[in-house]
Amino acid sequence: MNLTPLFTRTRDTARLALCTSLLVAAAAAQADAVTDWNLQACQWVAAAGLVTQPASRVMAISHTAAFEAANAITRRYPGLQAAGLSAPPGASVDAAIAAAHHATLGQLLPTQQPAITLAYRKALAAIADGQAKDEGVAVGERAAQQLLARRADDGANAVETYRPLTTPGRWVATTIPSTPQWPQRTPWLMSSAAQFRPGPPPALDSERWARDYNEIKALGARQSKLRTPEQTDIARFWTTTLPAIYHGVVRGVAEQPGRDTVRNARLYAAVTQAIDDGMIAVFDAKYHHGFWRPITAIRNGDTDGNAHTERDPSWLPLIDTPMHPEYPCAHCIQAAAVGAVLQAEIGSGPVPMLSTTSVSANGALRQWPGVHAFVREVGHARIYGGAHFRFSTEVGLDMGQRIGALAVQRLLAE
């Protein structure tokens, strides 16, 4: 089985520093109000200490509000006009985008309010005073308040009532798993959290189960003799799941020559809604199936009724196991949802080199020659890290592709 992904990576430290500085300079040349606010929002959700699921919700709300405000001014996409939201055609789009982000992020990230307000003041200071600026601010604030009202009861604040499985007097791990209430949320694009809920994972007495069990047992072990240094780097790179790692990839498309602010606002609204729905869908599936993680399965390999799965009583994965059920792969659903949106946005045009950096790899940079290579690497990474069986990555990628297709149909069709 050939597990080598399609990718390129800068290894030499000096070359990495040079490449990063060049990319930053290029980004600055192509940046607009949308990408500027995106960069800062990614930093603020991380600084606020949000985990991936609520962070993804914040990004979807702020970017959707910004797009609705910009679209109300330009009327570029009349089919996506927010109900009851209008603005004079001459209003400042940049002011509207700034005001929408300021209002949404300020409410959703109260601990980051000083930084958000400072960024807002700087953004407005760069826009000439006058009626256009004032009207832009006004529509941005209206878009933010309307969207915050629409999403106020989306289920994100539902009381967490996870019940650990045990018998009276029997000790179990006392950490509550991550966001078990997330399937109760109202999706942006899907008809329900369960719309793309997959069937069950492979039966434990099946050949597929034994094959994927033995693959991750060998390749994902902390002291694996089969995993290459490059594969180890990939696993560590994709350990983080916060928005920044995916939004860096999106910027590879958003900062291409010839694009404009409103089109980028629409792109980021599509991407963030797809990611947020992906989190709803995957946690619905995870808590529905409740499938065991590799570390649990491999340490109990003598109990699954399969003669081809040998137990390893001290097996550990390369990366720490996330605190939620295994099936399907959440990282994979994010990657494929983003990939589907980006592929539709690129269309038949030239494919840009995609890249992003990772906080879990000390800021290392990775690059891919296209969308498929990027998406495929994420699936491999979760196997290399010992976090997911291969069947779980494949199901997650399929779910993400289908959710991304919904975002394309809803927001990118012209």
Short mmCIF file of C-alpha atoms in Angstrom, two decimals:
data_model
loop_
_atom_site.label_atom_id
_atom_site.label_comp_id
_atom_site.label_asym_id
_atom_site.label_seq_id
_atom_site.Cartn_x
_atom_site.Cartn_y
_atom_site.Cartn_z
CA MET A 1 0.00 0.00 0.00
CA ASN A 2 1.47 3.31 -1.08
CA LEU A 3 0.83 5.83 1.70
CA THR A 4 3.09 8.59 0.38
CA PRO A 5 0.98 11.77 -0.08
CA LEU A 6 1.44 14.35 -2.81
CA PHE A 7 3.07 17.33 -1.22
CA THR A 8 6.17 19.46 -0.99
CA ARG A 9 7.78 20.75 2.16
CA THR A 10 10.61 23.15 2.92
CA ARG A 11 13.00 21.44 5.30
CA ASP A 12 15.94 23.75 5.65
CA THR A 13 15.33 26.35 8.39
CA ALA A 14 16.88 29.21 6.50
CA ARG A 15 14.94 28.45 3.35
CA LEU A 16 11.75 28.13 5.41
CA ALA A 17 12.26 31.55 6.97
CA LEU A 18 12.91 33.09 3.55
CA CYS A 19 9.92 31.38 1.98
CA THR A 20 7.66 32.46 4.82
CA SER A 21 8.78 36.08 4.55
CA LEU A 22 8.17 36.06 0.81
CA LEU A 23 4.71 34.61 1.27
CA VAL A 24 3.86 37.23 3.87
CA ALA A 25 5.01 39.98 1.50
CA ALA A 26 2.96 38.50 -1.34
CA ALA A 27 -0.07 38.19 0.90
CA ALA A 28 0.24 41.82 1.92
CA ALA A 29 0.27 42.84 -1.74
CA GLN A 30 -2.96 40.95 -2.46
CA ALA A 31 -4.68 41.35 0.93
CA ASP A 32 -8.06 43.06 1.25
CA ALA A 33 -10.44 43.84 4.10
CA VAL A 34 -11.75 40.26 4.14
CA THR A 35 -8.38 38.53 4.41
CA ASP A 36 -7.12 41.13 6.89
CA TRP A 37 -10.02 40.48 9.24
CA ASN A 38 -9.74 36.75 8.71
CA LEU A 39 -6.12 36.71 9.83
CA GLN A 40 -6.96 38.62 12.98
CA ALA A 41 -10.09 36.62 13.76
CA CYS A 42 -8.10 33.38 13.59
CA GLN A 43 -5.71 34.83 16.16
CA TRP A 44 -8.49 36.05 18.43
CA VAL A 45 -10.40 32.76 18.58
CA ALA A 46 -7.15 31.02 19.51
CA ALA A 47 -6.30 33.66 22.13
CA ALA A 48 -9.79 33.29 23.59
CA GLY A 49 -9.04 29.62 24.24
CA LEU A 50 -11.88 28.28 22.12
CA VAL A 51 -11.74 24.69 20.96
CA THR A 52 -12.37 23.93 17.31
CA GLN A 53 -16.15 23.57 17.34
CA PRO A 54 -17.11 26.94 18.90
CA ALA A 55 -14.20 28.61 17.09
CA SER A 56 -15.64 27.42 13.78
CA ARG A 57 -19.04 28.81 14.72
CA VAL A 58 -17.56 32.22 15.52
CA MET A 59 -15.75 32.34 12.19
CA ALA A 60 -18.91 31.39 10.28
CA ILE A 61 -20.99 34.07 11.97
CA SER A 62 -18.45 36.86 11.50
CA HIS A 63 -17.67 36.05 7.86
CA THR A 64 -21.31 35.54 6.93
CA ALA A 65 -22.24 38.89 8.47
CA ALA A 66 -19.41 40.57 6.56
CA PHE A 67 -20.53 39.01 3.27
CA GLU A 68 -24.17 39.97 3.81
CA ALA A 69 -23.15 43.55 4.55
CA ALA A 70 -20.91 43.80 1.48
CA ASN A 71 -23.51 42.18 -0.73
CA ALA A 72 -26.20 44.57 0.52
CA ILE A 73 -24.11 47.44 -0.82
CA THR A 74 -22.98 45.99 -4.14
CA ARG A 75 -25.96 43.71 -4.85
CA ARG A 76 -23.45 41.52 -6.62
CA TYR A 77 -25.28 38.33 -5.71
CA PRO A 78 -29.01 39.19 -5.55
CA GLY A 79 -29.99 35.60 -4.82
CA LEU A 80 -28.01 35.78 -1.58
CA GLN A 81 -29.42 39.09 -0.37
CA ALA A 82 -30.18 38.93 3.35
CA ALA A 83 -33.85 39.63 4.06
CA GLY A 84 -34.49 43.18 5.15
CA LEU A 85 -30.89 44.30 4.70
CA SER A 86 -30.19 47.12 2.29
CA ALA A 87 -27.68 49.92 1.83
CA PRO A 88 -26.96 52.76 -0.57
CA PRO A 89 -24.81 51.57 -3.50
CA GLY A 90 -22.12 54.13 -2.68
CA ALA A 91 -21.55 52.94 0.89
CA SER A 92 -18.04 51.81 1.77
CA VAL A 93 -17.66 48.05 1.48
CA ASP A 94 -14.50 48.06 3.60
CA ALA A 95 -16.26 49.98 6.37
CA ALA A 96 -19.19 47.55 6.24
CA ILE A 97 -16.88 44.55 6.50
CA ALA A 98 -15.00 46.10 9.40
CA ALA A 99 -18.19 46.99 11.26
CA ALA A 100 -19.69 43.52 10.74
CA HIS A 101 -16.60 41.78 12.08
CA HIS A 102 -16.26 44.22 14.97
CA ALA A 103 -19.85 43.76 16.08
CA THR A 104 -19.94 39.97 15.78
CA LEU A 105 -16.49 39.19 17.13
CA GLY A 106 -16.85 41.71 19.95
CA GLN A 107 -19.96 39.94 21.19
CA LEU A 108 -18.77 36.38 20.62
CA LEU A 109 -15.21 36.90 21.95
CA PRO A 110 -15.64 39.26 24.91
CA THR A 111 -12.16 38.57 26.30
CA GLN A 112 -10.67 39.85 23.05
CA GLN A 113 -12.73 43.04 22.94
CA PRO A 114 -9.78 45.45 23.42
CA ALA A 115 -7.83 43.93 20.52
CA ILE A 116 -10.91 43.78 18.31
CA THR A 117 -11.78 47.41 19.00
CA LEU A 118 -8.21 48.51 18.32
CA ALA A 119 -8.22 46.69 14.97
CA TYR A 120 -11.58 48.26 14.13
CA ARG A 121 -10.35 51.76 14.83
CA LYS A 122 -7.30 51.19 12.66
CA ALA A 123 -9.45 49.87 9.83
CA LEU A 124 -11.79 52.84 9.96
CA ALA A 125 -8.90 55.30 10.18
CA ALA A 126 -7.71 54.06 6.79
CA ILE A 127 -11.06 54.93 5.19
CA ALA A 128 -11.83 58.53 4.22
CA ASP A 129 -14.40 60.19 6.47
CA GLY A 130 -17.74 60.98 4.90
CA GLN A 131 -21.17 59.66 4.07
CA ALA A 132 -19.90 56.51 2.33
CA LYS A 133 -17.96 55.48 5.41
CA ASP A 134 -20.86 56.20 7.76
CA GLU A 135 -23.31 54.27 5.59
CA GLY A 136 -20.91 51.35 5.36
CA VAL A 137 -20.55 51.21 9.13
CA ALA A 138 -24.31 51.35 9.54
CA VAL A 139 -25.03 48.43 7.20
CA GLY A 140 -22.20 46.38 8.70
CA GLU A 141 -23.62 46.83 12.18
CA ARG A 142 -27.13 45.96 10.99
CA ALA A 143 -25.91 42.84 9.24
CA ALA A 144 -24.08 41.76 12.39
CA GLN A 145 -27.03 42.29 14.70
CA GLN A 146 -29.46 40.55 12.35
CA LEU A 147 -27.20 37.53 12.00
CA LEU A 148 -26.42 37.34 15.72
CA ALA A 149 -30.17 37.34 16.35
CA ARG A 150 -30.71 34.57 13.79
CA ARG A 151 -28.02 32.39 15.33
CA ALA A 152 -28.71 33.18 18.98
CA ASP A 153 -30.77 30.02 19.45
CA ASP A 154 -28.80 27.72 17.15
CA GLY A 155 -28.09 25.27 19.99
CA ALA A 156 -24.49 26.23 20.70
CA ASN A 157 -25.43 27.16 24.25
CA ALA A 158 -27.41 23.99 24.94
CA VAL A 159 -26.69 22.47 28.32
CA GLU A 160 -24.13 19.69 28.11
CA THR A 161 -25.67 16.53 29.62
CA TYR A 162 -23.23 13.78 28.64
CA ARG A 163 -23.76 10.65 30.72
CA PRO A 164 -20.66 8.46 31.17
CA LEU A 165 -21.27 4.77 30.57
CA THR A 166 -20.56 2.85 33.75
CA THR A 167 -22.06 0.65 36.45
CA PRO A 168 -22.64 1.77 40.03
CA GLY A 169 -19.35 2.01 41.89
CA ARG A 170 -17.21 1.42 38.78
CA TRP A 171 -14.52 4.01 38.03
CA VAL A 172 -14.35 5.51 34.55
CA ALA A 173 -12.28 8.34 33.12
CA THR A 174 -13.61 11.59 34.57
CA THR A 175 -12.98 13.98 31.66
CA ILE A 176 -16.17 14.94 29.86
CA PRO A 177 -15.72 14.49 26.09
CA SER A 178 -15.69 17.44 23.72
CA THR A 179 -18.98 19.21 22.90
CA PRO A 180 -21.45 16.31 23.11
CA GLN A 181 -24.23 18.91 22.71
CA TRP A 182 -23.00 19.97 19.25
CA PRO A 183 -25.41 17.71 17.29
CA GLN A 184 -28.27 19.78 18.74
CA ARG A 185 -27.17 22.83 16.77
CA THR A 186 -29.04 24.30 13.81
CA PRO A 187 -26.95 23.89 10.64
CA TRP A 188 -26.31 26.59 8.07
CA LEU A 189 -26.60 24.39 5.00
CA MET A 190 -27.81 20.94 5.98
CA SER A 191 -31.44 20.07 6.64
CA SER A 192 -30.43 18.44 9.93
CA ALA A 193 -27.35 17.34 11.84
CA ALA A 194 -27.99 13.77 10.70
CA GLN A 195 -28.42 14.52 6.99
CA PHE A 196 -25.10 12.87 6.11
CA ARG A 197 -24.83 10.52 9.07
CA PRO A 198 -22.91 7.47 7.79
CA GLY A 199 -23.66 3.85 8.41
CA PRO A 200 -21.75 1.99 11.11
CA PRO A 201 -18.01 1.33 11.00
CA PRO A 202 -16.80 -2.09 9.82
CA ALA A 203 -17.83 -5.08 11.90
CA LEU A 204 -15.12 -6.12 14.34
CA ASP A 205 -14.96 -9.63 12.89
CA SER A 206 -14.45 -8.32 9.34
CA GLU A 207 -11.37 -8.36 7.13
CA ARG A 208 -11.59 -4.58 6.74
CA TRP A 209 -11.46 -4.08 10.49
CA ALA A 210 -8.39 -6.26 10.84
CA ARG A 211 -6.62 -4.54 7.95
CA ASP A 212 -7.16 -1.01 9.25
CA TYR A 213 -6.48 -2.05 12.84
CA ASN A 214 -3.10 -3.52 11.93
CA GLU A 215 -2.22 -0.57 9.68
CA ILE A 216 -2.63 2.04 12.39
CA LYS A 217 -1.16 -0.22 15.04
CA ALA A 218 2.07 -0.32 13.03
CA LEU A 219 2.08 3.10 11.41
CA GLY A 220 0.49 5.26 14.09
CA ALA A 221 2.37 3.95 17.13
CA ARG A 222 4.47 6.42 19.08
CA GLN A 223 7.59 4.31 18.48
CA SER A 224 6.64 3.10 15.00
CA LYS A 225 9.46 1.58 12.94
CA LEU A 226 7.49 1.98 9.70
CA ARG A 227 6.51 5.64 9.82
CA THR A 228 8.99 7.87 8.01
CA PRO A 229 10.28 11.18 9.43
CA GLU A 230 8.24 12.98 6.78
CA GLN A 231 5.09 11.17 7.86
CA THR A 232 5.81 12.05 11.47
CA ASP A 233 6.11 15.70 10.46
CA ILE A 234 2.77 15.49 8.65
CA ALA A 235 1.05 14.00 11.69
CA ARG A 236 2.38 16.71 14.01
CA PHE A 237 1.54 19.44 11.49
CA TRP A 238 -2.13 18.43 11.44
CA THR A 239 -2.45 17.94 15.19
CA THR A 240 -4.00 21.39 15.50
CA THR A 241 -7.58 21.68 14.31
CA LEU A 242 -8.23 25.38 14.95
CA PRO A 243 -9.50 27.54 12.06
CA ALA A 244 -6.16 29.16 11.24
CA ILE A 245 -4.71 26.04 9.64
CA TYR A 246 -7.53 25.80 7.09
CA HIS A 247 -7.96 29.51 6.54
CA GLY A 248 -4.32 29.71 5.56
CA VAL A 249 -5.11 27.33 2.69
CA VAL A 250 -8.12 29.43 1.68
CA ARG A 251 -5.93 32.52 1.42
CA GLY A 252 -4.01 30.78 -1.34
CA VAL A 253 -7.12 31.26 -3.47
CA ALA A 254 -8.42 34.52 -1.99
CA GLU A 255 -5.16 36.35 -2.65
CA GLN A 256 -4.88 35.44 -6.31
CA PRO A 257 -4.62 38.38 -8.75
CA GLY A 258 -7.86 39.66 -10.18
CA ARG A 259 -10.07 38.84 -7.19
CA ASP A 260 -12.06 41.46 -5.32
CA THR A 261 -13.30 42.03 -1.79
CA VAL A 262 -16.93 41.03 -2.28
CA ARG A 263 -16.03 37.79 -4.03
CA ASN A 264 -13.65 36.96 -1.20
CA ALA A 265 -16.34 37.79 1.35
CA ARG A 266 -18.60 35.25 -0.36
CA LEU A 267 -15.80 32.66 -0.49
CA TYR A 268 -15.09 32.95 3.23
CA ALA A 269 -18.79 32.78 4.07
CA ALA A 270 -19.05 29.54 2.06
CA VAL A 271 -15.93 28.02 3.61
CA THR A 272 -16.82 28.89 7.18
CA GLN A 273 -20.41 27.72 6.89
CA ALA A 274 -19.21 24.43 5.38
CA ILE A 275 -16.68 23.92 8.18
CA ASP A 276 -19.23 24.74 10.87
CA ASP A 277 -21.80 22.38 9.38
CA GLY A 278 -19.04 19.79 9.11
CA MET A 279 -18.51 20.02 12.86
CA ILE A 280 -22.22 19.59 13.49
CA ALA A 281 -22.45 16.57 11.19
CA VAL A 282 -19.34 14.80 12.38
CA PHE A 283 -20.18 15.14 16.07
CA ASP A 284 -23.67 13.87 15.37
CA ALA A 285 -22.10 10.80 13.80
CA LYS A 286 -19.44 10.42 16.48
CA TYR A 287 -21.85 10.40 19.40
CA HIS A 288 -24.37 8.31 17.51
CA HIS A 289 -21.90 5.50 16.80
CA GLY A 290 -19.65 5.91 19.86
CA PHE A 291 -16.81 3.96 18.25
CA TRP A 292 -13.62 3.28 20.16
CA ARG A 293 -10.32 5.03 19.46
CA PRO A 294 -7.24 3.11 18.30
CA ILE A 295 -5.63 3.36 21.74
CA THR A 296 -8.67 1.66 23.27
CA ALA A 297 -9.10 -0.90 20.50
CA ILE A 298 -5.44 -1.93 20.33
CA ARG A 299 -5.12 -2.33 24.08
CA ASN A 300 -8.23 -4.52 23.92
CA GLY A 301 -7.42 -6.35 20.69
CA ASP A 302 -8.09 -9.72 22.31
CA THR A 303 -11.74 -8.85 22.93
CA ASP A 304 -12.97 -7.94 19.44
CA GLY A 305 -13.59 -11.50 18.28
CA ASN A 306 -11.15 -11.16 15.38
CA ALA A 307 -8.28 -13.66 15.20
CA HIS A 308 -6.19 -11.21 13.12
CA THR A 309 -6.05 -8.37 15.66
CA GLU A 310 -3.38 -9.03 18.25
CA ARG A 311 -3.48 -7.02 21.45
CA ASP A 312 -0.69 -4.61 22.41
CA PRO A 313 -1.18 -3.80 26.12
CA SER A 314 1.11 -0.74 26.10
CA TRP A 315 0.34 0.78 22.68
CA LEU A 316 0.36 4.57 22.45
CA PRO A 317 -0.41 6.81 19.46
CA LEU A 318 2.08 9.36 18.15
CA ILE A 319 -0.22 12.28 19.01
CA ASP A 320 -2.53 12.63 21.97
CA THR A 321 -5.95 11.18 21.29
CA PRO A 322 -8.75 13.77 21.05
CA MET A 323 -11.41 13.51 23.71
CA HIS A 324 -14.35 12.39 21.62
CA PRO A 325 -15.38 9.22 19.76
CA GLU A 326 -13.35 8.00 16.79
CA TYR A 327 -15.78 7.59 13.91
CA PRO A 328 -15.75 9.50 11.60
CA CYS A 329 -12.65 11.72 11.28
CA ALA A 330 -13.44 15.36 12.10
CA HIS A 331 -10.23 16.76 10.61
CA CYS A 332 -11.06 14.96 7.38
CA ILE A 333 -14.55 16.40 7.15
CA GLN A 334 -13.12 19.91 7.55
CA ALA A 335 -10.45 19.35 4.90
CA ALA A 336 -12.84 17.90 2.34
CA ALA A 337 -15.47 20.60 2.93
CA VAL A 338 -12.86 23.30 2.40
CA GLY A 339 -11.47 21.44 -0.59
CA ALA A 340 -14.86 21.16 -2.28
CA VAL A 341 -15.49 24.90 -1.92
CA LEU A 342 -12.02 25.85 -3.12
CA GLN A 343 -12.18 23.51 -6.12
CA ALA A 344 -15.48 25.03 -7.18
CA GLU A 345 -14.10 28.53 -6.74
CA ILE A 346 -11.01 27.75 -8.81
CA GLY A 347 -13.05 26.03 -11.51
CA SER A 348 -11.13 25.58 -14.71
CA GLY A 349 -8.74 28.41 -13.95
CA PRO A 350 -5.08 28.07 -12.97
CA VAL A 351 -4.54 26.14 -9.75
CA PRO A 352 -2.54 28.14 -7.21
CA MET A 353 0.05 26.63 -4.92
CA LEU A 354 -1.73 26.19 -1.61
CA SER A 355 0.05 26.57 1.70
CA THR A 356 -0.49 27.09 5.40
CA THR A 357 1.39 27.03 8.69
CA SER A 358 0.72 25.07 11.86
CA VAL A 359 1.04 26.05 15.50
CA SER A 360 1.40 22.38 16.43
CA ALA A 361 4.51 22.20 14.22
CA ASN A 362 6.16 25.34 15.58
CA GLY A 363 4.92 27.47 12.71
CA ALA A 364 6.24 25.16 9.97
CA LEU A 365 5.01 25.75 6.44
CA ARG A 366 3.57 23.10 4.14
CA GLN A 367 2.61 23.49 0.48
CA TRP A 368 0.54 21.51 -2.02
CA PRO A 369 0.21 21.79 -5.81
CA GLY A 370 -3.58 21.59 -5.68
CA VAL A 371 -6.69 20.93 -3.65
CA HIS A 372 -6.66 17.14 -3.92
CA ALA A 373 -3.13 16.87 -2.54
CA PHE A 374 -3.99 19.03 0.46
CA VAL A 375 -7.19 17.13 1.28
CA ARG A 376 -5.54 13.75 0.82
CA GLU A 377 -2.70 14.65 3.17
CA VAL A 378 -5.07 15.43 6.02
CA GLY A 379 -6.56 11.94 5.81
CA HIS A 380 -3.12 10.37 5.88
CA ALA A 381 -2.04 12.57 8.78
CA ARG A 382 -4.66 11.15 11.12
CA ILE A 383 -3.46 7.63 10.42
CA TYR A 384 0.19 8.57 10.87
CA GLY A 385 -0.70 10.18 14.19
CA GLY A 386 -2.55 7.14 15.51
CA ALA A 387 -5.83 9.03 15.87
CA HIS A 388 -8.07 7.47 13.19
CA PHE A 389 -8.51 4.21 11.33
CA ARG A 390 -8.40 4.48 7.56
CA PHE A 391 -12.10 3.70 7.12
CA SER A 392 -12.89 6.63 9.41
CA THR A 393 -10.81 9.03 7.34
CA GLU A 394 -12.49 7.87 4.13
CA VAL A 395 -15.97 8.34 5.57
CA GLY A 396 -15.02 11.76 6.94
CA LEU A 397 -13.66 12.87 3.58
CA ASP A 398 -16.84 11.76 1.84
CA MET A 399 -19.04 13.62 4.33
CA GLY A 400 -16.96 16.77 3.98
CA GLN A 401 -17.15 16.64 0.20
CA ARG A 402 -20.93 16.44 0.33
CA ILE A 403 -21.24 19.31 2.80
CA GLY A 404 -18.85 21.40 0.72
CA ALA A 405 -21.03 20.70 -2.30
CA LEU A 406 -24.00 22.13 -0.40
CA ALA A 407 -22.05 25.31 0.29
CA VAL A 408 -21.16 25.56 -3.38
CA GLN A 409 -24.77 25.08 -4.43
CA ARG A 410 -26.08 27.57 -1.88
CA LEU A 411 -23.47 30.30 -2.01
CA LEU A 412 -21.21 29.98 -5.05
CA ALA A 413 -23.67 29.22 -7.83
CA GLU A 414 -24.07 32.35 -9.98
#
